[in-house]
XYZ file of C-alpha atoms in Angstrom:
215
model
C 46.820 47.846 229.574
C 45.078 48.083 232.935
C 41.570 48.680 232.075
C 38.706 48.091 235.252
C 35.246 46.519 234.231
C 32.503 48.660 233.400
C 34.681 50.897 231.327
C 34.241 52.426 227.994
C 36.315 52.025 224.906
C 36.761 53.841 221.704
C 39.617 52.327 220.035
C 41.461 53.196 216.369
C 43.586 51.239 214.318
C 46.161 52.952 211.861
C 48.323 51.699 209.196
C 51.740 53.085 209.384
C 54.500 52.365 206.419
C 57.379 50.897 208.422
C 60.548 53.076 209.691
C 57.692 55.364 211.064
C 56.692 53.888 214.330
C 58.969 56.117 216.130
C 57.681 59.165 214.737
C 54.225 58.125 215.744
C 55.237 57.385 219.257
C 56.642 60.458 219.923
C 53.809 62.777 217.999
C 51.665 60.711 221.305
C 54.000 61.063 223.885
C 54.660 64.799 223.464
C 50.326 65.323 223.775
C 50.322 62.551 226.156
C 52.964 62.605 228.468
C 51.248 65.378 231.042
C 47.739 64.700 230.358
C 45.574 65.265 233.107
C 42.879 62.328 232.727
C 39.622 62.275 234.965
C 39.754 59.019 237.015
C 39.548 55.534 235.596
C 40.839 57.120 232.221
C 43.691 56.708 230.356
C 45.232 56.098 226.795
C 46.902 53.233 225.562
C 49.045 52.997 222.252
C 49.509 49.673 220.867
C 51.751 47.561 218.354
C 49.245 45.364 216.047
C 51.260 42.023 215.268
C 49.782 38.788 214.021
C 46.707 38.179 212.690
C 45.829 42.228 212.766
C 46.204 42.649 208.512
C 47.416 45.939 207.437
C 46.645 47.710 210.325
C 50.121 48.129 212.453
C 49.045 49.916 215.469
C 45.869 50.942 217.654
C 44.841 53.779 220.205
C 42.887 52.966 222.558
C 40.697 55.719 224.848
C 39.077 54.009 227.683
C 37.699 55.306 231.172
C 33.791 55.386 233.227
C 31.188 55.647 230.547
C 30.061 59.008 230.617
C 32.703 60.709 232.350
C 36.040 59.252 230.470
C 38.881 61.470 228.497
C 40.927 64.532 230.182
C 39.949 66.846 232.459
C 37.829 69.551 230.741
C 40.615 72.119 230.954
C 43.479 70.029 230.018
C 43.816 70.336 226.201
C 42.765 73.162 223.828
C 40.913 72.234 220.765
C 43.888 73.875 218.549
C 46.297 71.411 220.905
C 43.647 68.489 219.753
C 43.429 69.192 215.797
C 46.874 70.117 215.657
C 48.167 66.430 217.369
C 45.535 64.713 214.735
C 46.915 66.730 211.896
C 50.242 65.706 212.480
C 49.380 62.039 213.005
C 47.162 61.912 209.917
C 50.408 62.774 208.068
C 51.524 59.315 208.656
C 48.400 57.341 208.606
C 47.440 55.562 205.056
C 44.298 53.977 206.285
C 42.515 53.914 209.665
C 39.222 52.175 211.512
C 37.497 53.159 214.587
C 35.332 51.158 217.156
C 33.887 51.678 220.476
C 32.911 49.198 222.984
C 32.423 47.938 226.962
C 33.944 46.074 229.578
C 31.898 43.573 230.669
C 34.651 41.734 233.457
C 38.191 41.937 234.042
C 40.781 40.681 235.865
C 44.305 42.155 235.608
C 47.757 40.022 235.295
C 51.197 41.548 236.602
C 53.617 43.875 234.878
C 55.238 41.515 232.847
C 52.264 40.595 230.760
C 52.657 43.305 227.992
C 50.932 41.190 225.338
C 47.332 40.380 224.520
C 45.548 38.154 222.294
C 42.065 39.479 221.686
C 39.837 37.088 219.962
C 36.458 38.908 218.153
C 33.827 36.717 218.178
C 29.623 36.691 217.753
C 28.330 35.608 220.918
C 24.504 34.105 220.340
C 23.504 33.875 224.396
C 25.199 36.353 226.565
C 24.006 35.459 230.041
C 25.476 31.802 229.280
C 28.360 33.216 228.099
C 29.202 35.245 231.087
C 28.504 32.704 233.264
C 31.298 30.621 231.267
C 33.615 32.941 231.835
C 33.403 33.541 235.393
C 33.231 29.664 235.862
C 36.435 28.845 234.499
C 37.949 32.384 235.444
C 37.009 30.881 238.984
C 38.877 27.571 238.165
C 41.857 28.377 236.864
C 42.491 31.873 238.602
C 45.297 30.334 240.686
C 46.898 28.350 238.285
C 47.171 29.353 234.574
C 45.182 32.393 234.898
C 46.907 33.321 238.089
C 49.382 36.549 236.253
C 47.465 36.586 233.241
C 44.984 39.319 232.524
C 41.664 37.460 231.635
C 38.752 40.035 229.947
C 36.214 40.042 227.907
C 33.084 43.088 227.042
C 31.569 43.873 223.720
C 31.932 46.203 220.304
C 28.974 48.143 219.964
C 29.753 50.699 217.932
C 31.846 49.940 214.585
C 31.962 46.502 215.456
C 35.062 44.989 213.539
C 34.517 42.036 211.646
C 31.128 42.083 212.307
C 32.561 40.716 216.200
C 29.567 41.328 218.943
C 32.047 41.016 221.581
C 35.561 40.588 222.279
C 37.531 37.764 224.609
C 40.803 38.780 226.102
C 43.957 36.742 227.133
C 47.672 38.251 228.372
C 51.061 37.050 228.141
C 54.289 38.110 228.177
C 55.176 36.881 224.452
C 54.430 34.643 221.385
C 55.950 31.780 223.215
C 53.812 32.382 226.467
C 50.760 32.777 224.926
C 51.160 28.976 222.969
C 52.834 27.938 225.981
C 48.908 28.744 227.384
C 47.336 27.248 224.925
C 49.056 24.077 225.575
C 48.675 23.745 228.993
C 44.905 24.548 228.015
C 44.588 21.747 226.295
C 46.923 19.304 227.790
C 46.466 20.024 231.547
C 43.519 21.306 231.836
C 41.026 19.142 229.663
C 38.082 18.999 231.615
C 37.836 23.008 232.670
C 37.778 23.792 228.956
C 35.426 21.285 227.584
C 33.440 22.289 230.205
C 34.100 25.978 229.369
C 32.927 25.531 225.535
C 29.664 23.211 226.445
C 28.379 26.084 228.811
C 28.973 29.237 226.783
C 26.591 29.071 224.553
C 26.852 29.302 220.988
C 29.913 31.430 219.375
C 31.438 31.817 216.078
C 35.381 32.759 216.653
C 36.128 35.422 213.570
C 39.404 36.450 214.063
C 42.425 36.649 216.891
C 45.061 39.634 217.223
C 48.728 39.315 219.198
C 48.259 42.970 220.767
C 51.436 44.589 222.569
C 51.573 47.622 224.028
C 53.836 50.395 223.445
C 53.006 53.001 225.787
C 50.463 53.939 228.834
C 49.033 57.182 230.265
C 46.763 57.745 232.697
């Protein structure tokens, strides 16, 4: 899921009836498996678990704003409406967004999962401060292998979120094993985390895991 600050993202999630994943996966692996991307660019396909509804799995398009996708000569437009065509066959419903990176700092190979948490965040600046602060703090210990992100939805913006936080794991039990040692060992970082931010109203949280990368 390696994604660099100041990116772009256009993201959409699908509903697919169980026993088709596979199909799926390999309708994006035969388009995507010798893309040419321009740099910083990439595609990510994802597995939607708790808290994500009906929707079962996302696509995610990311790269430099203004310049992101594939090279210009790498995919026809037939190639393009015939991969979308073939998708939509197994699609009931679907929901699209597009968004930034604000900051992000990646975690190793192991951490496959995400939580994303959408959220409306009143005061920016303060917020961004926050983050860095206890980024800063913890970035040795808890955060040390853990991706830590966060940038906004601008476009679409699900559940009426203004901006999305980001935390990486390696599973269920290592993401509450997290939020344990967040609030257990690590008291005073946090409390001091959630006076400084600012106000924000926490709408939802999505386990994200990812399926497949190109780039």
């Amino acid at each position: 899921m390696s994604i660099s600050a100041q990116n772009a993202f256009s993201a959409i999630e699908i509903q697919v009836d169980r026993g088709q994943e596979v199909a799926v996966a390999k309708l994006v692996d035969d388009y995507m498996k010798d893309a040419k991307f321009k740099e910083g660019s990439g595609f990510n396909l994802e597995r939607l678990r708790q808290g994500s509804g009906d929707f079962t799995h996302r696509f995610v398009f990311y790269g430099p704003i203004g310049n992101r996708g594939r090279v210009n000569s790498d995919v026809n437009e037939f190639e393009r409406d015939a991969f979308w065509t073939k998708v939509r066959q197994y699609i009931k419903k679907s929901r699209g967004y597009s968004g930034r990176v604000i900051d992000w700092k990646q975690g190793n190979d192991k951490q496959n999962n995400f939580l994303v948490y959408y959220v409306q965040v009143k005061d920016p600046t303060s917020y961004a401060k926050a983050h860095k602060t206890i980024l800063k703090k913890l970035g040795n210990t808890e955060f040390k292998n853990r991706t830590v992100a966060f940038g906004t939805f601008d476009i679409g913006r699900p559940e009426n979120a203004t901006h999305w936080i980001g935390l990486s794991g390696e599973g269920t039990d290592d993401l509450l094993m997290m939020h344990k040692n967040l609030q257990e060992k690590y008291v005073k970082e946090v409390t001091e985390y959630f006076s400084n931010r600012g106000e924000v109203i926490d709408l939802k949280d999505v386990r994200i895991e990812s399926v497949a990368q190109y780039n």
